Amino acid sequence: MYNPLKVGHLSGKFTTTHPAIDMSWVGDNVVDPPIHAWRDGVVVQSAFEYLGGNVMAILHEVPGADYDYLTRYAHLKSRGKVIKDKVLGDTIIGVGGHTGIRSDGRPMPNHLHFEIWKIPKGYVFTTINGHGADRTKYAVDPQLLMSSNMRGEGFRMVPITLSNTAKAKILAAKLQCRDLPGLASIKFPGYLAQGASYPFYGSVVVDGYKWAELRVNNRIVYAAMADKTTGAAWIEVTDPTKEIIKTVEIIKEVERPIDVFGNLGDLHIVIQRGVK
Ligand SMILES: [Zn+2]
């Protein structure tokens, strides 16, 4: 995962009404910053929109998983790719700018509006659903899926506050972590520290391994939870929210069972409801 803007700061957070983050370079001695692809993918939108100005969207397939990712980059000064172009992660896809119209009528400041959607496999992006309910439905907080802290490229991050997050303790020595679940994903250099604990968001089974979704240095990484052959645990999960989740589970069981470990979206919703 690559940071689409290399130098700048967070100027707008992910909220229910703004399912994206805004990244500004105003005050950072940057002019016409290049905008980079978040990771390998195929361009599925390159168009001018009334609100978003020059907008690009890229579909990122996640081999072996039951979901893919889609990223959108708005208010670009110029677009450097067309639909169906294949791009590698970190490729320059355009130049940051201030195109588009703000809904409140004020001038658009220089910034990148950046969305990440976690979409079901086979999802077809169209400009119509790009503006509508699908964004709200699929958008996830891009801050959790960015690598700026680890790359240290001058990005001023606003810290993410987490409460009541389950923790994953690393039991194994030399446990590798990856940018996505599955053996085909990119391995990060180095290993997770044995005995350390990291926030745990859930797990997914890919390539016969159960992969934990962890937050390490403000980025999301994946690590195998157990030896596929012997079943020996490499990661142990402790969940301080268990009581809360259990309570909500009983209430919601009437509608449908909650797959706490299989669905990141549900887990977040459950925690929020429990705390409030
Ligand atoms: Zn925005």
Tab-separated table of C-alpha atoms and ligand atoms in Angstrom:
chain	number	residue	atom	x	y	z
A	1	MET	CA	0.000	0.000	0.000
A	2	TYR	CA	1.383	3.361	-0.999
A	3	ASN	CA	0.469	6.797	0.156
A	4	PRO	CA	-1.236	8.655	-2.730
A	5	LEU	CA	0.234	11.957	-1.524
A	6	LYS	CA	3.837	11.937	-0.342
A	7	VAL	CA	4.040	15.220	1.534
A	8	GLY	CA	1.079	16.869	3.181
A	9	HIS	CA	-1.248	16.587	6.112
A	10	LEU	CA	-4.628	15.245	6.974
A	11	SER	CA	-7.206	18.016	6.554
A	12	GLY	CA	-10.437	16.004	6.662
A	13	LYS	CA	-11.214	12.869	8.600
A	14	PHE	CA	-13.338	9.879	7.681
A	15	THR	CA	-16.897	10.302	9.004
A	16	THR	CA	-20.299	8.887	8.150
A	17	THR	CA	-21.077	11.999	6.090
A	18	HIS	CA	-17.583	12.206	4.547
A	19	PRO	CA	-16.583	8.589	3.778
A	20	ALA	CA	-13.071	9.578	2.724
A	21	ILE	CA	-10.064	11.449	4.004
A	22	ASP	CA	-8.851	14.795	2.715
A	23	MET	CA	-5.142	15.351	2.395
A	24	SER	CA	-3.842	18.879	1.950
A	25	TRP	CA	-0.420	20.159	0.952
A	26	VAL	CA	-1.210	23.806	1.686
A	27	GLY	CA	1.591	25.098	3.928
A	28	ASP	CA	3.854	22.169	3.132
A	29	ASN	CA	5.929	23.880	0.419
A	30	VAL	CA	4.458	21.679	-2.278
A	31	VAL	CA	3.143	22.765	-5.686
A	32	ASP	CA	1.310	20.464	-8.103
A	33	PRO	CA	2.001	17.275	-6.126
A	34	PRO	CA	1.982	13.974	-8.024
A	35	ILE	CA	-0.792	11.614	-6.950
A	36	HIS	CA	0.188	7.958	-6.722
A	37	ALA	CA	-1.811	4.737	-7.068
A	38	TRP	CA	-2.519	3.157	-3.675
A	39	ARG	CA	-1.508	-0.273	-5.017
A	40	ASP	CA	-1.603	-2.324	-8.258
A	41	GLY	CA	-4.892	-2.084	-10.110
A	42	VAL	CA	-6.940	-1.151	-13.155
A	43	VAL	CA	-8.399	2.301	-13.791
A	44	VAL	CA	-12.212	2.134	-13.764
A	45	GLN	CA	-12.978	5.855	-13.768
A	46	SER	CA	-11.195	8.843	-15.272
A	47	ALA	CA	-13.688	11.644	-15.698
A	48	PHE	CA	-14.713	15.161	-14.754
A	49	GLU	CA	-17.489	15.379	-12.196
A	50	TYR	CA	-19.396	18.469	-11.054
A	51	LEU	CA	-18.557	18.062	-7.361
A	52	GLY	CA	-15.401	15.969	-7.505
A	53	GLY	CA	-13.760	17.746	-10.446
A	54	ASN	CA	-11.189	15.494	-12.098
A	55	VAL	CA	-11.755	12.106	-10.494
A	56	MET	CA	-9.996	8.796	-10.956
A	57	ALA	CA	-10.938	5.414	-9.555
A	58	ILE	CA	-8.836	2.249	-9.511
A	59	LEU	CA	-9.985	-1.310	-8.868
A	60	HIS	CA	-7.501	-3.379	-6.836
A	61	GLU	CA	-8.053	-7.110	-6.955
A	62	VAL	CA	-7.211	-9.052	-3.812
A	63	PRO	CA	-6.238	-12.562	-4.957
A	64	GLY	CA	-7.749	-15.325	-2.881
A	65	ALA	CA	-9.924	-13.057	-0.724
A	66	ASP	CA	-13.681	-12.693	-1.050
A	67	TYR	CA	-13.390	-8.944	-1.514
A	68	ASP	CA	-11.514	-6.401	-3.605
A	69	TYR	CA	-10.621	-2.775	-2.980
A	70	LEU	CA	-11.476	0.305	-4.996
A	71	THR	CA	-9.807	3.688	-4.518
A	72	ARG	CA	-11.024	7.094	-5.699
A	73	TYR	CA	-8.966	10.280	-6.040
A	74	ALA	CA	-10.860	13.582	-6.443
A	75	HIS	CA	-10.224	17.293	-7.190
A	76	LEU	CA	-7.199	16.475	-9.371
A	77	LYS	CA	-5.640	19.214	-11.459
A	78	SER	CA	-5.085	16.649	-14.204
A	79	ARG	CA	-5.659	12.963	-14.845
A	80	GLY	CA	-2.779	10.918	-16.207
A	81	LYS	CA	-4.538	7.639	-16.970
A	82	VAL	CA	-7.633	6.477	-18.836
A	83	ILE	CA	-10.148	3.730	-18.141
A	84	LYS	CA	-8.716	0.185	-18.461
A	85	ASP	CA	-5.127	1.381	-17.920
A	86	LYS	CA	-3.249	-1.028	-15.682
A	87	VAL	CA	-1.205	0.720	-13.006
A	88	LEU	CA	1.365	-0.510	-10.545
A	89	GLY	CA	1.237	0.579	-6.922
A	90	ASP	CA	2.905	3.984	-6.436
A	91	THR	CA	2.614	4.871	-10.154
A	92	ILE	CA	1.786	8.545	-10.704
A	93	ILE	CA	-1.804	8.707	-11.939
A	94	GLY	CA	-2.343	12.454	-11.935
A	95	VAL	CA	-1.608	15.793	-10.321
A	96	GLY	CA	-3.315	17.087	-7.181
A	97	GLY	CA	-5.475	20.214	-7.515
A	98	HIS	CA	-8.689	21.970	-6.538
A	99	THR	CA	-11.159	21.107	-9.297
A	100	GLY	CA	-14.847	20.544	-8.581
A	101	ILE	CA	-17.528	22.488	-6.770
A	102	ARG	CA	-17.998	22.505	-3.016
A	103	SER	CA	-21.524	21.806	-1.878
A	104	ASP	CA	-21.436	24.918	0.343
A	105	GLY	CA	-20.416	27.157	-2.561
A	106	ARG	CA	-17.070	28.207	-1.042
A	107	PRO	CA	-13.880	27.985	-3.126
A	108	MET	CA	-12.363	24.519	-3.359
A	109	PRO	CA	-9.014	24.444	-1.563
A	110	ASN	CA	-6.070	22.460	-2.881
A	111	HIS	CA	-6.452	18.946	-1.511
A	112	LEU	CA	-6.829	15.297	-2.405
A	113	HIS	CA	-10.116	13.658	-1.481
A	114	PHE	CA	-9.229	9.980	-1.130
A	115	GLU	CA	-11.687	7.091	-0.747
A	116	ILE	CA	-11.079	3.373	-0.224
A	117	TRP	CA	-13.982	1.005	-0.755
A	118	LYS	CA	-13.942	-2.637	0.342
A	119	ILE	CA	-16.165	-4.198	-2.301
A	120	PRO	CA	-17.519	-7.685	-2.971
A	121	LYS	CA	-15.759	-9.656	-5.720
A	122	GLY	CA	-17.321	-8.972	-9.100
A	123	TYR	CA	-18.592	-5.543	-8.097
A	124	VAL	CA	-18.925	-3.299	-11.154
A	125	PHE	CA	-18.161	0.368	-10.581
A	126	THR	CA	-20.241	2.888	-12.514
A	127	THR	CA	-20.261	6.655	-12.170
A	128	ILE	CA	-23.868	6.458	-10.993
A	129	ASN	CA	-23.203	4.142	-8.060
A	130	GLY	CA	-19.986	6.059	-7.424
A	131	HIS	CA	-22.037	8.998	-6.222
A	132	GLY	CA	-24.695	7.094	-4.399
A	133	ALA	CA	-25.360	4.615	-1.690
A	134	ASP	CA	-22.496	2.314	-2.690
A	135	ARG	CA	-19.897	4.737	-1.395
A	136	THR	CA	-21.545	4.910	2.003
A	137	LYS	CA	-21.968	1.149	2.004
A	138	TYR	CA	-18.422	0.159	1.059
A	139	ALA	CA	-16.143	3.030	2.122
A	140	VAL	CA	-13.616	2.242	4.870
A	141	ASP	CA	-11.302	4.649	6.671
A	142	PRO	CA	-8.272	5.062	4.376
A	143	GLN	CA	-6.090	6.012	7.336
A	144	LEU	CA	-6.185	2.394	8.432
A	145	LEU	CA	-4.916	1.190	5.077
A	146	MET	CA	-2.113	3.634	4.449
A	147	SER	CA	1.577	3.248	4.948
A	148	SER	CA	2.674	6.808	5.589
A	149	ASN	CA	3.955	6.298	9.121
A	150	MET	CA	6.198	3.418	8.180
A	151	ARG	CA	7.508	5.126	5.069
A	152	GLY	CA	8.138	8.358	6.951
A	153	GLU	CA	7.774	10.622	3.969
A	154	GLY	CA	6.867	13.771	5.811
A	155	PHE	CA	3.183	13.093	6.190
A	156	ARG	CA	1.717	14.670	9.312
A	157	MET	CA	-0.758	12.138	10.569
A	158	VAL	CA	-3.615	12.872	12.888
A	159	PRO	CA	-3.501	10.053	15.436
A	160	ILE	CA	-6.251	7.496	15.347
A	161	THR	CA	-7.880	6.910	18.707
A	162	LEU	CA	-8.893	3.365	19.326
A	163	SER	CA	-10.785	2.127	22.323
A	164	ASN	CA	-11.995	-1.301	23.220
A	165	THR	CA	-10.127	-2.889	20.365
A	166	ALA	CA	-9.300	-6.566	20.597
A	167	LYS	CA	-5.596	-7.300	20.917
A	168	ALA	CA	-3.549	-9.906	19.116
A	169	LYS	CA	-0.490	-11.186	20.949
A	170	ILE	CA	2.300	-12.558	18.788
A	171	LEU	CA	3.302	-15.987	20.094
A	172	ALA	CA	5.581	-17.086	17.281
A	173	ALA	CA	9.154	-16.007	16.687
A	174	LYS	CA	9.817	-14.430	13.294
A	175	LEU	CA	6.194	-14.019	12.237
A	176	GLN	CA	5.983	-12.312	8.863
A	177	CYS	CA	3.349	-9.698	8.088
A	178	ARG	CA	1.907	-8.810	4.717
A	179	ASP	CA	-0.013	-6.017	2.997
A	180	LEU	CA	-2.974	-8.293	2.257
A	181	PRO	CA	-4.135	-11.734	3.393
A	182	GLY	CA	-2.815	-14.616	1.288
A	183	LEU	CA	0.509	-16.040	0.197
A	184	ALA	CA	0.571	-13.954	-2.999
A	185	SER	CA	0.639	-10.670	-1.076
A	186	ILE	CA	3.641	-8.452	-0.408
A	187	LYS	CA	5.759	-9.401	2.615
A	188	PHE	CA	7.014	-6.521	4.706
A	189	PRO	CA	10.664	-6.528	5.685
A	190	GLY	CA	11.308	-7.743	9.217
A	191	TYR	CA	9.061	-9.640	11.614
A	192	LEU	CA	6.374	-8.923	14.175
A	193	ALA	CA	7.904	-8.792	17.636
A	194	GLN	CA	7.349	-11.972	19.629
A	195	GLY	CA	5.322	-11.174	22.756
A	196	ALA	CA	4.044	-7.829	21.393
A	197	SER	CA	0.318	-7.062	21.158
A	198	TYR	CA	-1.385	-5.211	18.331
A	199	PRO	CA	-4.979	-4.031	17.755
A	200	PHE	CA	-6.927	-6.836	16.094
A	201	TYR	CA	-9.834	-6.189	13.701
A	202	GLY	CA	-10.817	-9.653	12.597
A	203	SER	CA	-9.623	-12.473	10.397
A	204	VAL	CA	-10.116	-13.960	6.983
A	205	VAL	CA	-9.203	-17.391	5.579
A	206	VAL	CA	-7.093	-17.302	2.414
A	207	ASP	CA	-4.842	-20.054	1.004
A	208	GLY	CA	-5.769	-22.365	3.887
A	209	TYR	CA	-4.458	-19.937	6.516
A	210	LYS	CA	-6.491	-17.788	8.862
A	211	TRP	CA	-5.059	-14.257	8.592
A	212	ALA	CA	-5.344	-11.771	11.419
A	213	GLU	CA	-5.990	-8.177	10.432
A	214	LEU	CA	-3.734	-6.094	12.692
A	215	ARG	CA	-2.824	-2.462	13.082
A	216	VAL	CA	0.924	-2.014	13.296
A	217	ASN	CA	2.414	1.509	13.258
A	218	ASN	CA	-0.884	2.966	12.061
A	219	ARG	CA	-1.222	0.677	9.087
A	220	ILE	CA	-3.238	-2.471	8.520
A	221	VAL	CA	-1.191	-5.635	8.044
A	222	TYR	CA	-2.041	-9.328	7.902
A	223	ALA	CA	-0.340	-12.256	9.580
A	224	ALA	CA	-1.122	-15.972	9.634
A	225	MET	CA	-2.692	-16.985	12.959
A	226	ALA	CA	-1.618	-20.617	13.148
A	227	ASP	CA	0.541	-23.288	11.550
A	228	LYS	CA	-1.572	-24.822	8.779
A	229	THR	CA	-0.174	-28.312	9.348
A	230	THR	CA	0.175	-28.635	13.118
A	231	GLY	CA	-2.494	-26.119	14.137
A	232	ALA	CA	-0.060	-24.513	16.611
A	233	ALA	CA	-1.159	-20.958	17.380
A	234	TRP	CA	1.096	-18.130	16.179
A	235	ILE	CA	-1.255	-15.399	17.390
A	236	GLU	CA	-3.488	-15.263	20.465
A	237	VAL	CA	-6.460	-12.895	20.509
A	238	THR	CA	-7.806	-11.288	23.660
A	239	ASP	CA	-10.920	-9.215	23.313
A	240	PRO	CA	-11.837	-6.641	25.997
A	241	THR	CA	-15.090	-5.939	24.158
A	242	LYS	CA	-16.211	-9.551	24.394
A	243	GLU	CA	-18.842	-8.814	27.025
A	244	ILE	CA	-20.283	-5.969	24.970
A	245	ILE	CA	-20.285	-8.005	21.782
A	246	LYS	CA	-21.942	-10.943	23.533
A	247	THR	CA	-24.749	-8.701	24.788
A	248	VAL	CA	-25.374	-7.197	21.369
A	249	GLU	CA	-25.161	-10.652	19.826
A	250	ILE	CA	-28.062	-11.880	21.891
A	251	ILE	CA	-30.170	-8.889	20.947
A	252	LYS	CA	-29.355	-9.142	17.269
A	253	GLU	CA	-29.603	-12.916	17.019
A	254	VAL	CA	-33.247	-12.549	16.115
A	255	GLU	CA	-32.308	-10.775	12.903
A	256	ARG	CA	-29.153	-12.608	11.902
A	257	PRO	CA	-26.074	-14.039	13.594
A	258	ILE	CA	-23.030	-11.779	13.799
A	259	ASP	CA	-19.828	-13.120	12.327
A	260	VAL	CA	-17.554	-11.221	14.654
A	261	PHE	CA	-14.344	-12.508	13.174
A	262	GLY	CA	-15.341	-12.670	9.541
A	263	ASN	CA	-16.590	-9.167	8.906
A	264	LEU	CA	-14.641	-6.035	9.721
A	265	GLY	CA	-17.632	-3.771	9.106
A	266	ASP	CA	-19.889	-5.562	11.549
A	267	LEU	CA	-17.211	-5.617	14.218
A	268	HIS	CA	-16.859	-1.841	14.131
A	269	ILE	CA	-20.612	-1.309	14.250
A	270	VAL	CA	-20.988	-3.672	17.174
A	271	ILE	CA	-18.276	-1.924	19.180
A	272	GLN	CA	-19.745	1.508	18.572
A	273	ARG	CA	-23.213	0.440	19.601
A	274	GLY	CA	-21.893	-1.265	22.682
A	275	VAL	CA	-19.960	1.758	23.867
A	276	LYS	CA	-22.675	4.330	23.273
B	1	ZN	ZN	-13.197	15.050	0.893
